[in-house]
mmCIF file of C-alpha atoms and ligand atoms in Angstrom:
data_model
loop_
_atom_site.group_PDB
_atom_site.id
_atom_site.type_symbol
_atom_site.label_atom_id
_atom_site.label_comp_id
_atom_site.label_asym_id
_atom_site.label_seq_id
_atom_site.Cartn_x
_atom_site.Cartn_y
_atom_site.Cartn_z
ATOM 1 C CA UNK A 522 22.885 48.301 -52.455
ATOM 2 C CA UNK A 523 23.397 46.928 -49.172
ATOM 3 C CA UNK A 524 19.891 47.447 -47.157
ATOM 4 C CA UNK A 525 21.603 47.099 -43.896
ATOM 5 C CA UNK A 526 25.007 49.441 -43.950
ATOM 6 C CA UNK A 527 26.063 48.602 -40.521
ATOM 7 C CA UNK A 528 26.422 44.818 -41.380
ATOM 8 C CA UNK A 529 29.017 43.304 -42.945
ATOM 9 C CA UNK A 530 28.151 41.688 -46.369
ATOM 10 C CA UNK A 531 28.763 38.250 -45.215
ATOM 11 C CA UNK A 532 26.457 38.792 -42.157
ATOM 12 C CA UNK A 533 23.648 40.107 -43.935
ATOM 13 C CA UNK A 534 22.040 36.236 -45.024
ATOM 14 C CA UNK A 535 21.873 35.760 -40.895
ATOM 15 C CA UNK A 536 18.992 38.283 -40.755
ATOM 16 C CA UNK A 537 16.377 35.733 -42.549
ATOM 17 C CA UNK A 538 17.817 33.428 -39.320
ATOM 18 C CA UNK A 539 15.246 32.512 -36.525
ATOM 19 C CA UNK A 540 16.771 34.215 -32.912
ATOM 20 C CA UNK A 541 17.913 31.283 -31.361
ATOM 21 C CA UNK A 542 20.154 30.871 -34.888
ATOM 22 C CA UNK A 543 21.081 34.628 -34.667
ATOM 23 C CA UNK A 544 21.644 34.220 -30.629
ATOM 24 C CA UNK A 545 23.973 31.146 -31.486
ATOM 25 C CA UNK A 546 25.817 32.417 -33.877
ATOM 26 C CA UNK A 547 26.058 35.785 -31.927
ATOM 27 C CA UNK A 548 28.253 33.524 -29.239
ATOM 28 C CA UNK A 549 30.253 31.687 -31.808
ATOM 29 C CA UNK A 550 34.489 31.837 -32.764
ATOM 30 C CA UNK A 551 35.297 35.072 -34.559
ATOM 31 C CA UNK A 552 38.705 36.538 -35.221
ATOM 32 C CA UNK A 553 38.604 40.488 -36.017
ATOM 33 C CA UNK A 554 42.011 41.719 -37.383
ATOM 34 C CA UNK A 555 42.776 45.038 -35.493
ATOM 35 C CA UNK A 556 45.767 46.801 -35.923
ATOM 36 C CA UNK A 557 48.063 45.548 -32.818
ATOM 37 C CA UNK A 558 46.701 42.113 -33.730
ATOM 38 C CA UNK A 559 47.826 42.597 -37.011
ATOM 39 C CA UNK A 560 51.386 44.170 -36.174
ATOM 40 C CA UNK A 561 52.042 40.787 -33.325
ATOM 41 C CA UNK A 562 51.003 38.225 -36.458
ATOM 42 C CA UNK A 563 53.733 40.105 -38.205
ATOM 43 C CA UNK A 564 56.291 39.875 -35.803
ATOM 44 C CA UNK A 565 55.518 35.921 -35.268
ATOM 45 C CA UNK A 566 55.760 35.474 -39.344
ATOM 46 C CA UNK A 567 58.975 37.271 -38.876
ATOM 47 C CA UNK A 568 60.091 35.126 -36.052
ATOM 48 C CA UNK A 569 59.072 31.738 -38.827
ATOM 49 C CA UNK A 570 60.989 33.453 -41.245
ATOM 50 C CA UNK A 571 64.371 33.991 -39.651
ATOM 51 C CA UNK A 572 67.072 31.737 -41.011
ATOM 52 C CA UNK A 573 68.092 28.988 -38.623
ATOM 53 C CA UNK A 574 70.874 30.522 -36.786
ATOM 54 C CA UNK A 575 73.099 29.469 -33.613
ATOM 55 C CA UNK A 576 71.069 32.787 -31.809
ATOM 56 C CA UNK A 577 67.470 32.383 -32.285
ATOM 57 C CA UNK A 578 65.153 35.386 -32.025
ATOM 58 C CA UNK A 579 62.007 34.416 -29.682
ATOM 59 C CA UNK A 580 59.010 37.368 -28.554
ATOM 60 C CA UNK A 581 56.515 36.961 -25.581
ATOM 61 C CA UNK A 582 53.236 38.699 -26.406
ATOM 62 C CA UNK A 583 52.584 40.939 -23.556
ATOM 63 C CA UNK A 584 49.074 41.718 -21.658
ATOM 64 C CA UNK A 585 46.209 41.370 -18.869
ATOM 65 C CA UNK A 586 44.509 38.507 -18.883
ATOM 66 C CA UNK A 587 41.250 38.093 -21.345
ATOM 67 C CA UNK A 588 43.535 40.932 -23.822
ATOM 68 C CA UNK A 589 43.761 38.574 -26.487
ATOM 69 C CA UNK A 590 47.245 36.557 -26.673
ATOM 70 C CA UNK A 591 45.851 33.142 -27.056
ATOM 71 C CA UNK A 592 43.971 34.408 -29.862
ATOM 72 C CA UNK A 593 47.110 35.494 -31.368
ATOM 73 C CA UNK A 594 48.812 32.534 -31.192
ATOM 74 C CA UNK A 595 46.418 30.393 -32.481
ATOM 75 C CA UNK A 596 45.609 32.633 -35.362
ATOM 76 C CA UNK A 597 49.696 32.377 -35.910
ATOM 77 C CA UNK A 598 49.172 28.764 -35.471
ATOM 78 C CA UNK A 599 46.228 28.013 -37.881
ATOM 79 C CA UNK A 600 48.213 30.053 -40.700
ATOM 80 C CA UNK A 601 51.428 27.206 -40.321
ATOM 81 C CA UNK A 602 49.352 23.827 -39.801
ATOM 82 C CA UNK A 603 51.331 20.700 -39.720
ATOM 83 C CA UNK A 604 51.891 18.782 -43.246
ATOM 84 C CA UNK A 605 50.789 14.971 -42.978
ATOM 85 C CA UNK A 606 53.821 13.888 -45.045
ATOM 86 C CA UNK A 607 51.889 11.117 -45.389
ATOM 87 C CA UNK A 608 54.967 9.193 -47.822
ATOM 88 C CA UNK A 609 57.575 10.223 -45.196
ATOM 89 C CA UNK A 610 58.684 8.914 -41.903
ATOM 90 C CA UNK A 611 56.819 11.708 -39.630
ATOM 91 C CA UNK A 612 54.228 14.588 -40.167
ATOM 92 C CA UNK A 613 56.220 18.180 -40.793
ATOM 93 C CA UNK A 614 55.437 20.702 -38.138
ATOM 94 C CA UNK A 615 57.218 24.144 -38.385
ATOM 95 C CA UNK A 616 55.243 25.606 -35.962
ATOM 96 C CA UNK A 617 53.690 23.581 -32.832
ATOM 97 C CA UNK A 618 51.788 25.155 -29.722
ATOM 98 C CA UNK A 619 51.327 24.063 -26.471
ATOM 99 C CA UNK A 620 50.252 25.297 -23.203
ATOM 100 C CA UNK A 621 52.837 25.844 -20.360
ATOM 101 C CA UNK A 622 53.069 23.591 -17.001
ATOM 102 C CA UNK A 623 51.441 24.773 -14.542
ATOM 103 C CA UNK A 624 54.778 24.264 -12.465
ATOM 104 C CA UNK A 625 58.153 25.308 -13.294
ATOM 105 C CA UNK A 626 59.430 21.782 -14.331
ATOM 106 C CA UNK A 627 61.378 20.721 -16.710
ATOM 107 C CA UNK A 628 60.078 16.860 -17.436
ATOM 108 C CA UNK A 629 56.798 18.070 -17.161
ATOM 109 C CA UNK A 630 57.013 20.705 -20.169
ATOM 110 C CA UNK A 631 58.504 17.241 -21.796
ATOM 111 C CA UNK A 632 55.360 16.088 -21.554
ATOM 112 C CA UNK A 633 53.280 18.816 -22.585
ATOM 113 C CA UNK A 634 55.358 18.465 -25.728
ATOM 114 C CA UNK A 635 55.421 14.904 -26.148
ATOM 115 C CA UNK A 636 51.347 14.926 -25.475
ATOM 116 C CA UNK A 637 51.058 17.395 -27.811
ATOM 117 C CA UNK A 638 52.159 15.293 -30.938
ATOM 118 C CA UNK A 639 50.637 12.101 -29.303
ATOM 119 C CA UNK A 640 53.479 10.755 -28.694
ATOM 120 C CA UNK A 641 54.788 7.987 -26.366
ATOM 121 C CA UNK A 642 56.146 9.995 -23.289
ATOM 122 C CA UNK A 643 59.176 7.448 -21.768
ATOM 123 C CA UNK A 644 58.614 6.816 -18.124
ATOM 124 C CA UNK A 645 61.749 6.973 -16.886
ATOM 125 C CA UNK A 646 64.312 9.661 -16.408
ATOM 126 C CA UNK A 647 64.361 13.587 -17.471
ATOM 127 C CA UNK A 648 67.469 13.129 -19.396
ATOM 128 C CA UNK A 649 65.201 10.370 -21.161
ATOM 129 C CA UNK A 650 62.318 12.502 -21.923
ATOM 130 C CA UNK A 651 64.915 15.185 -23.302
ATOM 131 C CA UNK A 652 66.390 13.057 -25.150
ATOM 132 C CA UNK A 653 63.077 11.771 -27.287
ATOM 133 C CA UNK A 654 61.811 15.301 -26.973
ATOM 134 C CA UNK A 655 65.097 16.828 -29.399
ATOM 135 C CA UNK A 656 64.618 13.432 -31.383
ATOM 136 C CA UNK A 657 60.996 14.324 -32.085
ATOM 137 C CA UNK A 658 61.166 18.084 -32.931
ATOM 138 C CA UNK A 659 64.094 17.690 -34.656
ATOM 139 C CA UNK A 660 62.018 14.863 -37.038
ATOM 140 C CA UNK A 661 59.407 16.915 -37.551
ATOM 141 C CA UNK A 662 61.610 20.082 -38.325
ATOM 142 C CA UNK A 663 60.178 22.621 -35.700
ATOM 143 C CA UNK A 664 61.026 26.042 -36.026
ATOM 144 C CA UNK A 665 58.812 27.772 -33.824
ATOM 145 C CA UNK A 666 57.433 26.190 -30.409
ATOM 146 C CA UNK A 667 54.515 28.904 -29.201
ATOM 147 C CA UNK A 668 54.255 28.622 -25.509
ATOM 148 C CA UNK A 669 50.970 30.246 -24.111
ATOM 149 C CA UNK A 670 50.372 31.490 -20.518
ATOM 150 C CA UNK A 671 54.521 30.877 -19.918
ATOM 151 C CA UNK A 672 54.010 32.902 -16.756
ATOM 152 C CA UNK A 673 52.142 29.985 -15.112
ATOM 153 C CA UNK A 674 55.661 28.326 -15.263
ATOM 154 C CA UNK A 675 57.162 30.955 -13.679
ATOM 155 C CA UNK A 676 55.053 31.157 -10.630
ATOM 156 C CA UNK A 677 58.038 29.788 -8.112
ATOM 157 C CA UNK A 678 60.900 31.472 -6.432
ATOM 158 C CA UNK A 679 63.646 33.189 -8.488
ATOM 159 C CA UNK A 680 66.390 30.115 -8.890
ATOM 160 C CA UNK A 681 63.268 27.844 -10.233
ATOM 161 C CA UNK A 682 61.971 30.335 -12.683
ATOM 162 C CA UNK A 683 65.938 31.269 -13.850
ATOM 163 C CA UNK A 684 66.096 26.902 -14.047
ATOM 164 C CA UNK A 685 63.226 26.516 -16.392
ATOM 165 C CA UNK A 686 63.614 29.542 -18.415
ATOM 166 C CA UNK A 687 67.424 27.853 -18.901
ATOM 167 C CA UNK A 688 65.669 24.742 -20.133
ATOM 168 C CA UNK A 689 64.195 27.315 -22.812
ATOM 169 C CA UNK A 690 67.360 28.525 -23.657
ATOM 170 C CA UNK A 691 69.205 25.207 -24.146
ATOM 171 C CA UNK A 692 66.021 23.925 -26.123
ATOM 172 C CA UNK A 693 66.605 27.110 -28.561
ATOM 173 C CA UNK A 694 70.072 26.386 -28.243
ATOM 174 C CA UNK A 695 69.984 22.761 -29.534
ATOM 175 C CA UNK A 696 67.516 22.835 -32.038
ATOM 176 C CA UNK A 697 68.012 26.115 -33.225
ATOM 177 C CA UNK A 698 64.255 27.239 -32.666
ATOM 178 C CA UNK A 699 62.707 29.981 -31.680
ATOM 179 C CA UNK A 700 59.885 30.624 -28.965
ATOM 180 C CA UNK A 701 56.751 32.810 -29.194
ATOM 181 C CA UNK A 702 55.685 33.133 -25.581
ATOM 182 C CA UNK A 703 52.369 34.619 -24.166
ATOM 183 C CA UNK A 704 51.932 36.108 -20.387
ATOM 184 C CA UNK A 705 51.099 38.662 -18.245
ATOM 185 C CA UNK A 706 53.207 41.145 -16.497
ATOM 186 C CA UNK A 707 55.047 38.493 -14.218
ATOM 187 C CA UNK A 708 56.573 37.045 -17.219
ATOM 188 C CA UNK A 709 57.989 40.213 -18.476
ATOM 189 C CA UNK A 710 59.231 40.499 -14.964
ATOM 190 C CA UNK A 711 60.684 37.101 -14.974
ATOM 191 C CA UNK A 712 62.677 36.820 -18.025
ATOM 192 C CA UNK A 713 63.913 40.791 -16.797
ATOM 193 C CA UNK A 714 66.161 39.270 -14.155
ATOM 194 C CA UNK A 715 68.682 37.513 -16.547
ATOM 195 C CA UNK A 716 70.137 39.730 -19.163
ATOM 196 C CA UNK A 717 70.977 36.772 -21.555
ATOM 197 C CA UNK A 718 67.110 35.565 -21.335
ATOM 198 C CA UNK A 719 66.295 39.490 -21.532
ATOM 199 C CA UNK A 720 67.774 39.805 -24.581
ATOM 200 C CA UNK A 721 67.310 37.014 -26.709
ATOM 201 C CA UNK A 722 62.894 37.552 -25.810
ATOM 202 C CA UNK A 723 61.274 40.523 -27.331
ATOM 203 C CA UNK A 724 58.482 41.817 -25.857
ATOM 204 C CA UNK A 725 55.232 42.964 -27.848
ATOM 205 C CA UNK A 726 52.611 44.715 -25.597
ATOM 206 C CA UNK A 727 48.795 44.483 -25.900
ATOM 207 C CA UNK A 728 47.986 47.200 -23.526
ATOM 208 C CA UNK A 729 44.312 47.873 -22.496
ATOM 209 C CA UNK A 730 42.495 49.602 -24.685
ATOM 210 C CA UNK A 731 42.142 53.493 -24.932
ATOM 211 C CA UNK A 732 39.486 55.733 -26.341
ATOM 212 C CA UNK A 733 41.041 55.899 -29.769
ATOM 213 C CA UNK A 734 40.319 55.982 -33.682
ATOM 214 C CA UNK A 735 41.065 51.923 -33.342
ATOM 215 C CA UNK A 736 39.060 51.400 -30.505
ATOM 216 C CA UNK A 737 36.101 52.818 -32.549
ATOM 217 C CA UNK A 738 36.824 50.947 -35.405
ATOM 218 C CA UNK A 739 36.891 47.707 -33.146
ATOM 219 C CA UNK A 740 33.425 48.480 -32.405
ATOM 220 C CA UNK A 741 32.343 49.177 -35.846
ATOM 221 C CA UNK A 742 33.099 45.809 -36.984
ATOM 222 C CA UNK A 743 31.820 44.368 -33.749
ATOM 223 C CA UNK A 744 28.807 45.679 -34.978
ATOM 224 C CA UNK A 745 29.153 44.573 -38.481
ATOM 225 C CA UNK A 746 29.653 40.879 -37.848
ATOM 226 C CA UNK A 747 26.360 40.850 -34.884
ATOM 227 C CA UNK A 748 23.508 40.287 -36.982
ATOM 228 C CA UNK A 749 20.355 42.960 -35.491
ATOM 229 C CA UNK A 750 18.572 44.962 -38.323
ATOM 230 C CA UNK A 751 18.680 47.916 -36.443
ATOM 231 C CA UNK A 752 22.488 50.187 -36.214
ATOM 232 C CA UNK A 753 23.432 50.347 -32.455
ATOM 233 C CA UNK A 754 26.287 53.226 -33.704
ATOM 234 C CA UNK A 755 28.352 51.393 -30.880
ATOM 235 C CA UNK A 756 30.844 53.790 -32.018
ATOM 236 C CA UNK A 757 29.116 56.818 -31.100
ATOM 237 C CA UNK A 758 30.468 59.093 -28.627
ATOM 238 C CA UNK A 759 28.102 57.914 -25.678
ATOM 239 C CA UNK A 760 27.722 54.593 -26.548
ATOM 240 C CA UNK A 761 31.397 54.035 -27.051
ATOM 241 C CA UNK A 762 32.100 55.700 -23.797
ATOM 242 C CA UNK A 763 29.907 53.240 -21.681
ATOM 243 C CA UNK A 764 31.230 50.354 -23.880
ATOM 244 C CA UNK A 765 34.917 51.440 -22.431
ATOM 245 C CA UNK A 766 33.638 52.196 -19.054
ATOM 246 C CA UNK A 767 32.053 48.704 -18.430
ATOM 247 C CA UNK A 768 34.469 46.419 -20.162
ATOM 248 C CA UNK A 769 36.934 48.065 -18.565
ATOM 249 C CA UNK A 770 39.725 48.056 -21.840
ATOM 250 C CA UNK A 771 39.940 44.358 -22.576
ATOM 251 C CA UNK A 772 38.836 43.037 -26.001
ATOM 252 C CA UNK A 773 37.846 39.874 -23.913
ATOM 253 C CA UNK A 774 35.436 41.602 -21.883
ATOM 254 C CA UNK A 775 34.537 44.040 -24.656
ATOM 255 C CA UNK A 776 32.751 41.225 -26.809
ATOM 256 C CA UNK A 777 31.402 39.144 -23.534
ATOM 257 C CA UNK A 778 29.427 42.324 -23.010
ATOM 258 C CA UNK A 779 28.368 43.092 -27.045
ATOM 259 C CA UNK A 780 27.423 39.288 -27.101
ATOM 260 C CA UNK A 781 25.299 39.902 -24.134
ATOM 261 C CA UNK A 782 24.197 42.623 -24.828
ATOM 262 C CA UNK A 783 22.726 41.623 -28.558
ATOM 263 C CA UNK A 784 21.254 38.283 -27.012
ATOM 264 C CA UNK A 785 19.528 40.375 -24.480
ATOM 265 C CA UNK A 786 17.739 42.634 -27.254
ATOM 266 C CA UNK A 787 16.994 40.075 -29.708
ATOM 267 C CA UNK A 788 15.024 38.286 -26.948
ATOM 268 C CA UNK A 789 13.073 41.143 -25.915
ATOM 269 C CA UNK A 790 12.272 41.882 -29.322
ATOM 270 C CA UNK A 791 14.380 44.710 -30.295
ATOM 271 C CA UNK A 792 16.868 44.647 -33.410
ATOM 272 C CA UNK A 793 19.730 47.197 -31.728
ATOM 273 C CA UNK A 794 21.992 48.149 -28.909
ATOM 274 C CA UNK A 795 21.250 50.993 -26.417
ATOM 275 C CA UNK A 796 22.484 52.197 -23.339
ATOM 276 C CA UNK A 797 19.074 50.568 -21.736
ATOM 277 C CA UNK A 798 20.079 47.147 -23.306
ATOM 278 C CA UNK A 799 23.631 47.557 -21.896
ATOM 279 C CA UNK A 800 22.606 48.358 -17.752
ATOM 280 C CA UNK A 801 19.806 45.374 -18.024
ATOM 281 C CA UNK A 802 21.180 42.454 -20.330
ATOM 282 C CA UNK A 803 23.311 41.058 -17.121
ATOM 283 C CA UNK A 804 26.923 42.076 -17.923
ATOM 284 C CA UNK A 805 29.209 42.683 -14.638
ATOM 285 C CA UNK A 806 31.943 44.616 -15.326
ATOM 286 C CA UNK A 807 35.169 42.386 -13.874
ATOM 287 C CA UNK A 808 36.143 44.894 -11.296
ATOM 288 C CA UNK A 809 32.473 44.139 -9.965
ATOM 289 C CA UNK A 810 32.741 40.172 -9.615
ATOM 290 C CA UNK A 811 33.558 40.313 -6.085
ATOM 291 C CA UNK A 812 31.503 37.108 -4.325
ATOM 292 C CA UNK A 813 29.470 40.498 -2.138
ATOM 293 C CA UNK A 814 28.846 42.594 -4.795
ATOM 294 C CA UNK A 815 27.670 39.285 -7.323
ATOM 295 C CA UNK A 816 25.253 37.964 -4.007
ATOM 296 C CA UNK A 817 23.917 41.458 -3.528
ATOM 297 C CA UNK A 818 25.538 42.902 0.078
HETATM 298 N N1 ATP B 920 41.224 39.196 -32.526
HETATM 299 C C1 ATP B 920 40.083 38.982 -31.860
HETATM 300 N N2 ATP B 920 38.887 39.067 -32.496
HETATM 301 C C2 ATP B 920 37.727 38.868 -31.821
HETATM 302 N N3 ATP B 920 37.666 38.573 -30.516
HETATM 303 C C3 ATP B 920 38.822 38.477 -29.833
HETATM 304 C C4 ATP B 920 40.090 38.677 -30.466
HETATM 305 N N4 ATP B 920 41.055 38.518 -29.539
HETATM 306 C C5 ATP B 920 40.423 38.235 -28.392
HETATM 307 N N5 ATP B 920 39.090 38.199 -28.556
HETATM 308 C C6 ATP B 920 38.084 37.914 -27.522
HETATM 309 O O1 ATP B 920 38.705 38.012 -26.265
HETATM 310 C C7 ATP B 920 38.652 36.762 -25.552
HETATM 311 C C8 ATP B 920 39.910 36.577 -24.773
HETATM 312 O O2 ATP B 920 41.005 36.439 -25.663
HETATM 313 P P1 ATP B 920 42.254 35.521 -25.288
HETATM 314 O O3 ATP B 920 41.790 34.205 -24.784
HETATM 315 O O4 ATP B 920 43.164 35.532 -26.454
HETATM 316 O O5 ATP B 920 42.857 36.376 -24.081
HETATM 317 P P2 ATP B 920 44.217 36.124 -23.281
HETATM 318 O O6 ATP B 920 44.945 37.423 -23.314
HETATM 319 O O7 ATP B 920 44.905 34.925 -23.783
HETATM 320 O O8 ATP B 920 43.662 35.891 -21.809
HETATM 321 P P3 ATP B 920 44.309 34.980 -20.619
HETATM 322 O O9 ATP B 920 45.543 35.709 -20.163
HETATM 323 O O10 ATP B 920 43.251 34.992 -19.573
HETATM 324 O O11 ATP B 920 44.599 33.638 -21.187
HETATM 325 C C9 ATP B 920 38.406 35.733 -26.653
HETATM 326 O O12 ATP B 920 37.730 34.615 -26.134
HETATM 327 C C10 ATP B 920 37.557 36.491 -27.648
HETATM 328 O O13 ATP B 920 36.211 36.515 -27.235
HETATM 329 MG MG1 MG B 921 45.267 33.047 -22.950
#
């Protein structure tokens, strides 16, 4: 019988941990599977899975910042890692990801790409760095090139966005790939304005978070994988409500503030989450984090 129901199994050995262990691990890497989360991996293994056709499908994962794309991708990512092929001419990379310019240029996402697989990027001309770039993904037999944060590309006027995302659309074109994009709102806005763009990029929301059956669950296993011996019930009605309330419906924030929040009380000697641990363990809500209201005037 589990002594502890509120942890997870595979959390339970951290208890016997000293607190700075406990507050370490409490700020460490950890993926949670919630349901949207689960429903965007789908869509990307359906996007791997497509055959290779002249009309690619490609999806842009939708949200506010700190919502949880990147995580996404990467988790997409980490499930297609590149084969070493180490009796063949180059390693075998189906899916690749890289992070957009921070300018709308073409020879510049070049060399994001080229960087990305350590390879040599050519000095000279665009047309040059095209050229090795289709050489290169078409030797290591890309299907899926995961651009996060494509909105920074697109922060220019409307002929320099339309020029870049056309860049996309004759690297899909060529190779036959497709692209799973991440952004916020601008990029949805971007790719809106041509209808052949529009169409070939679905778009998969991660909207804020709401005071739903998931949203509860999300803090149960918050709570299951943060090792204190005491249950915090995060879930409960109050406690859920001021979790909401501060982290203001981002998972981002949602988990700065837990993490903070358990650190806090394992220092001061107590083993669970209340709403006293939440209004002292330091957490400002974002909306708060203006320079006047973080000096005190
Ligand atoms: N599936 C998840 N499980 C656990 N924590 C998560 C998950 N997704 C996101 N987080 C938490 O939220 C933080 C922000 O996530 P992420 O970096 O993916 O956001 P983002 O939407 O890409 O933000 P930005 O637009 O600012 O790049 C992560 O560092 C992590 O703490
Ligand atoms: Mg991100």
């Amino acid at each position: 019988m589990n002594p502890y129901p509120h942890l997870h199994k595979d959390c339970l050995h951290k208890l016997d941990w000293d607190d700075q262990a406990r507050i370490d691990d409490i700020s460490s890497h950890k993926w949670i599977g919630y349901p949207r989360a689960i429903e965007a991996l789908k869509k990307c293994d359906d996007i791997f899975r497509h055959p290779r056709v002249s009309r690619m499908p490609n999806l842009m994962v939708i949200g506010r910042t700190n919502n949880g794309k990147t995580e996404i991708i990467k988790k997409f990512c980490q499930r297609h890692l590149p084969d070493p092929n180490y009796l063949g001419e180059a390693i075998i990379s189906p899916v690749m990801y890289i992070q957009a310019p921070p300018s709308p240029n073409e020879a510049d996402l070049y060399v994001e790409i080229l960087s990305s697989l350590y390879e040599r990027v050519p000095s000279s001309s665009t047309s040059a760095k095209r050229a090795k770039v289709i050489n290169v993904l078409k030797k290591i037999d890309l299907k899926v090139l995961c651009i996060d944060e494509l909105h920074n590309s697109l922060a220019a006027s409307s002929i320099k966005q339309q020029q870049f995302l056309n860049t996309l659309k004759y690297l899909g074109n060529e190779l036959s790939i497709s692209f799973i994009a991440s952004g916020t709102e601008d990029l949805l806005r971007a790719t809106s304005v041509d209808s052949q763009i529009q169409n070939r990029f679905e778009p998969f929301l991660l909207p804020k978070w709401q005071m739903t059956k998931d949203f509860r669950q999300l803090l149960r296993t918050f709570e299951s994988i943060t090792p204190l011996k005491e249950p915090s019930q995060l879930h409960s009605g109050l406690m859920s409500k001021k979790l909401m309330a501060l982290s203001e419906g981002t998972i981002g924030e949602l988990s700065t503030l837990i993490n903070k929040a358990a650190s806090f009380a394992i220092r001061n000697g107590q083993e669970k989450i209340d709403t006293d641990v939440l209004s002292k363990c330091g957490y400002i809500p974002p909306s708060d984090r203006t320079r006047d209201s973080v000096i005190g005037l």
